[in-house]
GROMACS .gro file of C-alpha atoms in nm:
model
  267
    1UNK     CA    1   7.392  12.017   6.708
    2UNK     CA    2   7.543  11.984   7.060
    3UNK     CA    3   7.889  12.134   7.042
    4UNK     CA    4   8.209  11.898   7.161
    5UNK     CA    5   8.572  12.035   7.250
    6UNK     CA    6   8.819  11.766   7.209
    7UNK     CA    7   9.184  11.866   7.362
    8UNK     CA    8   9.433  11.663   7.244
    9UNK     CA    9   9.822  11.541   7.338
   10UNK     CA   10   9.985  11.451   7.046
   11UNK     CA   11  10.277  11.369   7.232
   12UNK     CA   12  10.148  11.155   7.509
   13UNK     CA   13  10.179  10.805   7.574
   14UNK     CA   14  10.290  10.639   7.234
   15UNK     CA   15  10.165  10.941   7.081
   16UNK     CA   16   9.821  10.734   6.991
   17UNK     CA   17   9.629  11.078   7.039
   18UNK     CA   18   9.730  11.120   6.656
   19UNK     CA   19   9.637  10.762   6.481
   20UNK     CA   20   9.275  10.774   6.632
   21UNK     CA   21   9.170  11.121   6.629
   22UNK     CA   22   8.966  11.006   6.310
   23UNK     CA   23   8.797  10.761   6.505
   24UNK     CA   24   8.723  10.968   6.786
   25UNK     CA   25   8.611  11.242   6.603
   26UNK     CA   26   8.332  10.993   6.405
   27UNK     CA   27   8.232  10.841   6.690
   28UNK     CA   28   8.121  11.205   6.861
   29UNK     CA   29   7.983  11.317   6.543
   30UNK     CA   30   7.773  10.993   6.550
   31UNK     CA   31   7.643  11.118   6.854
   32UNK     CA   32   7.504  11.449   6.704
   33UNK     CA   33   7.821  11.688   6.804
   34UNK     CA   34   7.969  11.922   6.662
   35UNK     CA   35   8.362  11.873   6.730
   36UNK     CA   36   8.627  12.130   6.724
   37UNK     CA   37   8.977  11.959   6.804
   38UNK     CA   38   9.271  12.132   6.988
   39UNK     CA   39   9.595  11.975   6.983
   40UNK     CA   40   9.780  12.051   7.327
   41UNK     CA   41  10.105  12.315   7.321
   42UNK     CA   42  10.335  12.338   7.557
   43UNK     CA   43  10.218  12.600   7.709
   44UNK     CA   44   9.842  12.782   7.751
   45UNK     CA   45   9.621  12.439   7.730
   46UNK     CA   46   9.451  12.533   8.062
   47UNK     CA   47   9.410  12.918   7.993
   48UNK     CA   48   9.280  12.780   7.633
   49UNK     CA   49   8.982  12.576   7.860
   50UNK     CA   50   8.914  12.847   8.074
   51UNK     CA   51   8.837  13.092   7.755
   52UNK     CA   52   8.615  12.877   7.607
   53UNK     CA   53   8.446  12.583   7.802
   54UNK     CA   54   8.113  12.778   7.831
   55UNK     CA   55   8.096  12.784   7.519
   56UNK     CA   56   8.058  12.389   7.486
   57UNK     CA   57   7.824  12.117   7.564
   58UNK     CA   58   8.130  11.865   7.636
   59UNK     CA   59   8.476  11.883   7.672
   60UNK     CA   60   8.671  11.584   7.618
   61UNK     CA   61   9.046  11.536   7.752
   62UNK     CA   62   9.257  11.298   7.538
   63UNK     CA   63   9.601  11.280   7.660
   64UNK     CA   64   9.757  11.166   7.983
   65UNK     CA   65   9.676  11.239   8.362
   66UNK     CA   66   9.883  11.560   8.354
   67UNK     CA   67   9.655  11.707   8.031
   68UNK     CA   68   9.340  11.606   8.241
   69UNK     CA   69   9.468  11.826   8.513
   70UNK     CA   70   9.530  12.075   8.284
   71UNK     CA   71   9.142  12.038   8.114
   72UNK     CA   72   8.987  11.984   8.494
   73UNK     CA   73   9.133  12.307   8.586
   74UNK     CA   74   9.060  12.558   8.286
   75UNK     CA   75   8.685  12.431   8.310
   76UNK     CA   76   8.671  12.499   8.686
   77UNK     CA   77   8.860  12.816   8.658
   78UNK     CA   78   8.560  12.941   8.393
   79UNK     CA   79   8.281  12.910   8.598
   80UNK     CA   80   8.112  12.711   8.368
   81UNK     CA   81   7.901  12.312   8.450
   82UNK     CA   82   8.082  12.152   8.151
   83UNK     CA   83   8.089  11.813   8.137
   84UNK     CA   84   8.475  11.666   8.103
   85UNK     CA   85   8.482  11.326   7.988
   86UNK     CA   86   8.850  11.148   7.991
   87UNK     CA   87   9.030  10.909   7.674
   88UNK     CA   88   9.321  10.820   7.843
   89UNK     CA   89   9.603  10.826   7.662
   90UNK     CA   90   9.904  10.840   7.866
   91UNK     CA   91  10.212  10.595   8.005
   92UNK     CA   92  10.020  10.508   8.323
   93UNK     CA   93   9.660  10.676   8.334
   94UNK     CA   94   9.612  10.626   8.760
   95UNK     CA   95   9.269  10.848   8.730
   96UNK     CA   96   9.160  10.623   8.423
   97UNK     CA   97   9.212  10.339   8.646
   98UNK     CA   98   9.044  10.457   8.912
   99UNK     CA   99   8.730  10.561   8.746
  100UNK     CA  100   8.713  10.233   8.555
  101UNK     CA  101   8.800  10.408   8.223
  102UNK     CA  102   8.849  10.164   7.936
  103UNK     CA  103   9.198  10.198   7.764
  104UNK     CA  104   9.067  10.160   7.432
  105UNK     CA  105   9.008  10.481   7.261
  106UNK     CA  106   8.684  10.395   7.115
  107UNK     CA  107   8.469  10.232   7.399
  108UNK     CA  108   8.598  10.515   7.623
  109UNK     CA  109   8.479  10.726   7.374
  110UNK     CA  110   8.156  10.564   7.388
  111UNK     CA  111   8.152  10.524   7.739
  112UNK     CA  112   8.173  10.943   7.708
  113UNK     CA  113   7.796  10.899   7.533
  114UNK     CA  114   7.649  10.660   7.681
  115UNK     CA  115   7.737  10.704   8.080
  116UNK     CA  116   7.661  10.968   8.313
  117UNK     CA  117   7.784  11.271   8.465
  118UNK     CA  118   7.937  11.196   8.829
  119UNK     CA  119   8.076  11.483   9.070
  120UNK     CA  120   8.464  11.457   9.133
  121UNK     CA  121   8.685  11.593   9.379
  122UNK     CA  122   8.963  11.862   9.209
  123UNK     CA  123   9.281  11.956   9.434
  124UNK     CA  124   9.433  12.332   9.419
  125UNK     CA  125   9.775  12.481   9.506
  126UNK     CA  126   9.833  12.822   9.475
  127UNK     CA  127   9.563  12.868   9.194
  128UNK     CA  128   9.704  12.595   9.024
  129UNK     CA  129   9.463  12.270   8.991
  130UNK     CA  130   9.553  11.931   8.987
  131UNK     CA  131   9.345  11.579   8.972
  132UNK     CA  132   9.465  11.312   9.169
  133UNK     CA  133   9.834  11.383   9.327
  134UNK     CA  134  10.040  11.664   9.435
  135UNK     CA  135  10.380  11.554   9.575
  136UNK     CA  136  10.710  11.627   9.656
  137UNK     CA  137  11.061  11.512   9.756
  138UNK     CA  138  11.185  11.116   9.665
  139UNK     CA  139  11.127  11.005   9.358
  140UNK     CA  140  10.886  11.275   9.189
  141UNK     CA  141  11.154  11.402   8.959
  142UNK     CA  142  11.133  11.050   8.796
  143UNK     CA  143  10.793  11.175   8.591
  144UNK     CA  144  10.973  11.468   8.453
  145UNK     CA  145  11.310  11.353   8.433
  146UNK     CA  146  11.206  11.007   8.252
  147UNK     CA  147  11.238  11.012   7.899
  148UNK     CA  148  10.900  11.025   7.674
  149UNK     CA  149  11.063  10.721   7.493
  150UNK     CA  150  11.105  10.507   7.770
  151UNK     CA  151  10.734  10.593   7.907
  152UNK     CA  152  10.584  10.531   7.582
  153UNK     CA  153  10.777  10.179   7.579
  154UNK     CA  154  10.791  10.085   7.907
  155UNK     CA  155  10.453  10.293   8.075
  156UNK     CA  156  10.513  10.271   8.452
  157UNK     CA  157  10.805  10.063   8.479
  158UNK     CA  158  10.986  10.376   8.370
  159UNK     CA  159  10.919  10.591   8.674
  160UNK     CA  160  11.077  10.268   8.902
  161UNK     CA  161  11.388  10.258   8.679
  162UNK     CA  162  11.424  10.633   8.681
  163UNK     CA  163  11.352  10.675   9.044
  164UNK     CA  164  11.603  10.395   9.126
  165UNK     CA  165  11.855  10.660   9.037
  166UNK     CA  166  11.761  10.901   9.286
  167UNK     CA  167  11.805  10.650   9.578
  168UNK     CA  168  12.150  10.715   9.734
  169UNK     CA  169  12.085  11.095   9.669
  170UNK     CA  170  11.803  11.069   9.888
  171UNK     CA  171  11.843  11.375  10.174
  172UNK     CA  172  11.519  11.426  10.391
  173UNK     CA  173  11.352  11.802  10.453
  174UNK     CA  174  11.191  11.902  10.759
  175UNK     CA  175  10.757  11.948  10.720
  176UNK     CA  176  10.534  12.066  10.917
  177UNK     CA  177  10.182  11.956  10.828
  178UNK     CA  178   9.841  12.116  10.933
  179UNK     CA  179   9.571  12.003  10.815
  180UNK     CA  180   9.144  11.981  10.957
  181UNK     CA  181   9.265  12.103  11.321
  182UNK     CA  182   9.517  11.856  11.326
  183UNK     CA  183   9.908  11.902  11.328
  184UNK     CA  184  10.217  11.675  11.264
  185UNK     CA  185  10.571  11.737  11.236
  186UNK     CA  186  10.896  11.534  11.134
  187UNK     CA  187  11.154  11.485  10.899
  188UNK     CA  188  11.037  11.340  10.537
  189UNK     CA  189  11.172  11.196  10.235
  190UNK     CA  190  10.828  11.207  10.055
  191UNK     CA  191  10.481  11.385  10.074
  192UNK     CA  192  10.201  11.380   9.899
  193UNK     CA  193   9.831  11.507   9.871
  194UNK     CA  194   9.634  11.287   9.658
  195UNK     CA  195   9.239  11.177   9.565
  196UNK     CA  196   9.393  10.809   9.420
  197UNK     CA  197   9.396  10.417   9.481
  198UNK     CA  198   9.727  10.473   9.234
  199UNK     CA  199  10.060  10.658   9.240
  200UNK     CA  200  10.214  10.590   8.941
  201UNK     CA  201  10.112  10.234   8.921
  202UNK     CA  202  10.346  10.143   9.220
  203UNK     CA  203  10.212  10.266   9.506
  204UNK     CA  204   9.848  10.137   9.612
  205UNK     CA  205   9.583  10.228   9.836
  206UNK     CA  206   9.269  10.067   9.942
  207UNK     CA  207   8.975  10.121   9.725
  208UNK     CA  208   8.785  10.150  10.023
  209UNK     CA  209   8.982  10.436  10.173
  210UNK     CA  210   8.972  10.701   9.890
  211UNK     CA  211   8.632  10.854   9.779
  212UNK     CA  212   8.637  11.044   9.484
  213UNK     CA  213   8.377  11.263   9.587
  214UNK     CA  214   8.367  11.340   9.971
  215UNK     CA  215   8.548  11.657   9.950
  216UNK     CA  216   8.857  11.505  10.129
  217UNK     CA  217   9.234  11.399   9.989
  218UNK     CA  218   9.468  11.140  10.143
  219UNK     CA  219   9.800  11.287  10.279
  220UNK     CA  220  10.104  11.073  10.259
  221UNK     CA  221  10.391  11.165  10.435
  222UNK     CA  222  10.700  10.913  10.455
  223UNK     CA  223  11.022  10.973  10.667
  224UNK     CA  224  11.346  10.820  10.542
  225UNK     CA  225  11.468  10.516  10.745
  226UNK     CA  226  11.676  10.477  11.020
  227UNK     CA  227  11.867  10.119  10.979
  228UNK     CA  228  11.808   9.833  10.711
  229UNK     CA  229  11.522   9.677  10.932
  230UNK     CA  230  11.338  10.023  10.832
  231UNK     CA  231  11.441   9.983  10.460
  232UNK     CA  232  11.343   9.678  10.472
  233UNK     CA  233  11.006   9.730  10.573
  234UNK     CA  234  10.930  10.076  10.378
  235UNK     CA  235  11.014   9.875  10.025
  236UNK     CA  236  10.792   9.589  10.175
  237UNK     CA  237  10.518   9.787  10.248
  238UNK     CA  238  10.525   9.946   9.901
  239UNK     CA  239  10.548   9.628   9.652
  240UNK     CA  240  10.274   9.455   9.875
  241UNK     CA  241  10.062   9.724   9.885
  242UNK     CA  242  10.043   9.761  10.235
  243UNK     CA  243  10.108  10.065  10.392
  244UNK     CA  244  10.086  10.003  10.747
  245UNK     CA  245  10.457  10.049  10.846
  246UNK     CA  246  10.614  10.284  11.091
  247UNK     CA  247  10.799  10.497  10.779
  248UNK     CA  248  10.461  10.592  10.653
  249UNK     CA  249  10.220  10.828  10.806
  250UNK     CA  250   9.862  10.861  10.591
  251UNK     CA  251   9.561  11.086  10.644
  252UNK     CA  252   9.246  11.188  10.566
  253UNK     CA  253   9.178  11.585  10.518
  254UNK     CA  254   9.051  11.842  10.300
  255UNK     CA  255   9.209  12.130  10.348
  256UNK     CA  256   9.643  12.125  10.435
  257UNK     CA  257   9.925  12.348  10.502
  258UNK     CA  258  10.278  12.237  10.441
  259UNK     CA  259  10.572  12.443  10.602
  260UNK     CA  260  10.904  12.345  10.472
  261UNK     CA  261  11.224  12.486  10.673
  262UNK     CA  262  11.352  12.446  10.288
  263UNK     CA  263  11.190  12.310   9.981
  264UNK     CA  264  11.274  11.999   9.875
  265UNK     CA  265  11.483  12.042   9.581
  266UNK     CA  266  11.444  11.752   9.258
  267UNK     CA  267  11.748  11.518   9.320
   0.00000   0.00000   0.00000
């Protein structure tokens, strides 16, 4: 039998991981695997991966977008061609959206059997992996600061009414950026290196500017406003989905260095 490594959160989203493990575990086992299931810790999931993904035929993520990251990078860190497939299972799920994944446990599990493998871009920082974002400075506390109850009830409405918070605390840092012989300077309230049409379900990009694939990320870089016209526009520009405005400054590259004259410290 082919051999299947199913991580799991138990914790994420509204901790659905747990009610249809059964279910998930059947449906692989249909499918001629052999499954061994690993509930996620708080600690060690990726070094976990990296020890054993040779060893499988599959791995399978079930959890949210932060557990895929953590899954992504152990099996790149091994070496080894595993396959990762992805049951979404978190409060907002931006890579399941963008790679079409069905919410529903079971037909993403069988979307897992029945689809095919397709390459996919994976970011790194320091040795550290990540799948679709890296980011710093307004509003990125909200994900860690939000309470798992109000996530698992609320999904991505939860990040907007925790990052609300944050507004009138709002101080910007000064960033230079280098990135594919290219250079720009300023002073930001928000950056970001990401491979997603989706930041936490608010912000959007156009499908067809991101490709998953091409070796490139989109850098984001937005500097607070000036006067209420600015305001104006920035919070425009977000909830339309259009991000041509002067507060916003987005790029294509595959390869950047951020200098901070001070990191930007979690309001």
């Amino acid at each position: 039998m082919k051999k299947l490594l199913l991580i799991a959160n138990p914790k994420a989203g509204k901790c659905m991981a747990k009610k249809v493990l059964f279910d998930l575990v059947s449906v692989f086992s249909g499918a001629d695997y052999k499954v061994t299931v690993y509930p996620t810790k708080r600690h060690g999931t990726e070094e976990y991966v990296r020890s054993e993904a040779a060893g499988y035929d599959l791995v399978v993520c079930c959890g949210g977008d932060g557990t895929l990251s953590e899954v992504l990078g152990g099996v790149y860190a091994s070496g080894a061609e595993t396959p990762v497939g992805y049951i979404p299972m978190g409060s907002t799920n931006d890579f399941a959206a963008n790679m079409n994944i069905p919410r529903n446990p079971k037909l993403a599990a069988l979307g897992i059997i029945n689809g095919k493998v397709v390459p996919h871009d994976l970011g790194s920082i320091n040795g550290k992996y990540f799948s679709y974002i890296l980011a710093t400075g307004a509003f990125t506390g909200a994900s860690y600061s939000a309470p798992q109850r109000l996530k698992n009830s609320l999904g991505h409405f939860a990040y907007i009414l925790e990052g609300s918070k944050y507004l009138a605390k709002i101080k910007p840092f000064h960033l230079k950026a280098i990135f594919d012989g290219k250079r720009t300077e300023g002073d930001f309230i928000y950056a970001s290196v990401s491979n997603t049409t989706s930041v936490g379900g608010i912000v959007k990009l156009a499908k067809e500017a991101v490709n998953f694939n091409d070796g490139s990320f989109e850098l984001m870089l937005v500097k607070k406003p000036a006067n209420i016209k600015e305001s104006a526009e920035l919070i425009t520009a977000i909830l339309s989905n259009n991000l041509n405005c002067s507060c916003i400054r987005l790029y294509h590259a595959s390869k950047v260095n951020m200098l901070f004259d001070k990191i930007p410290a979690l309001p």
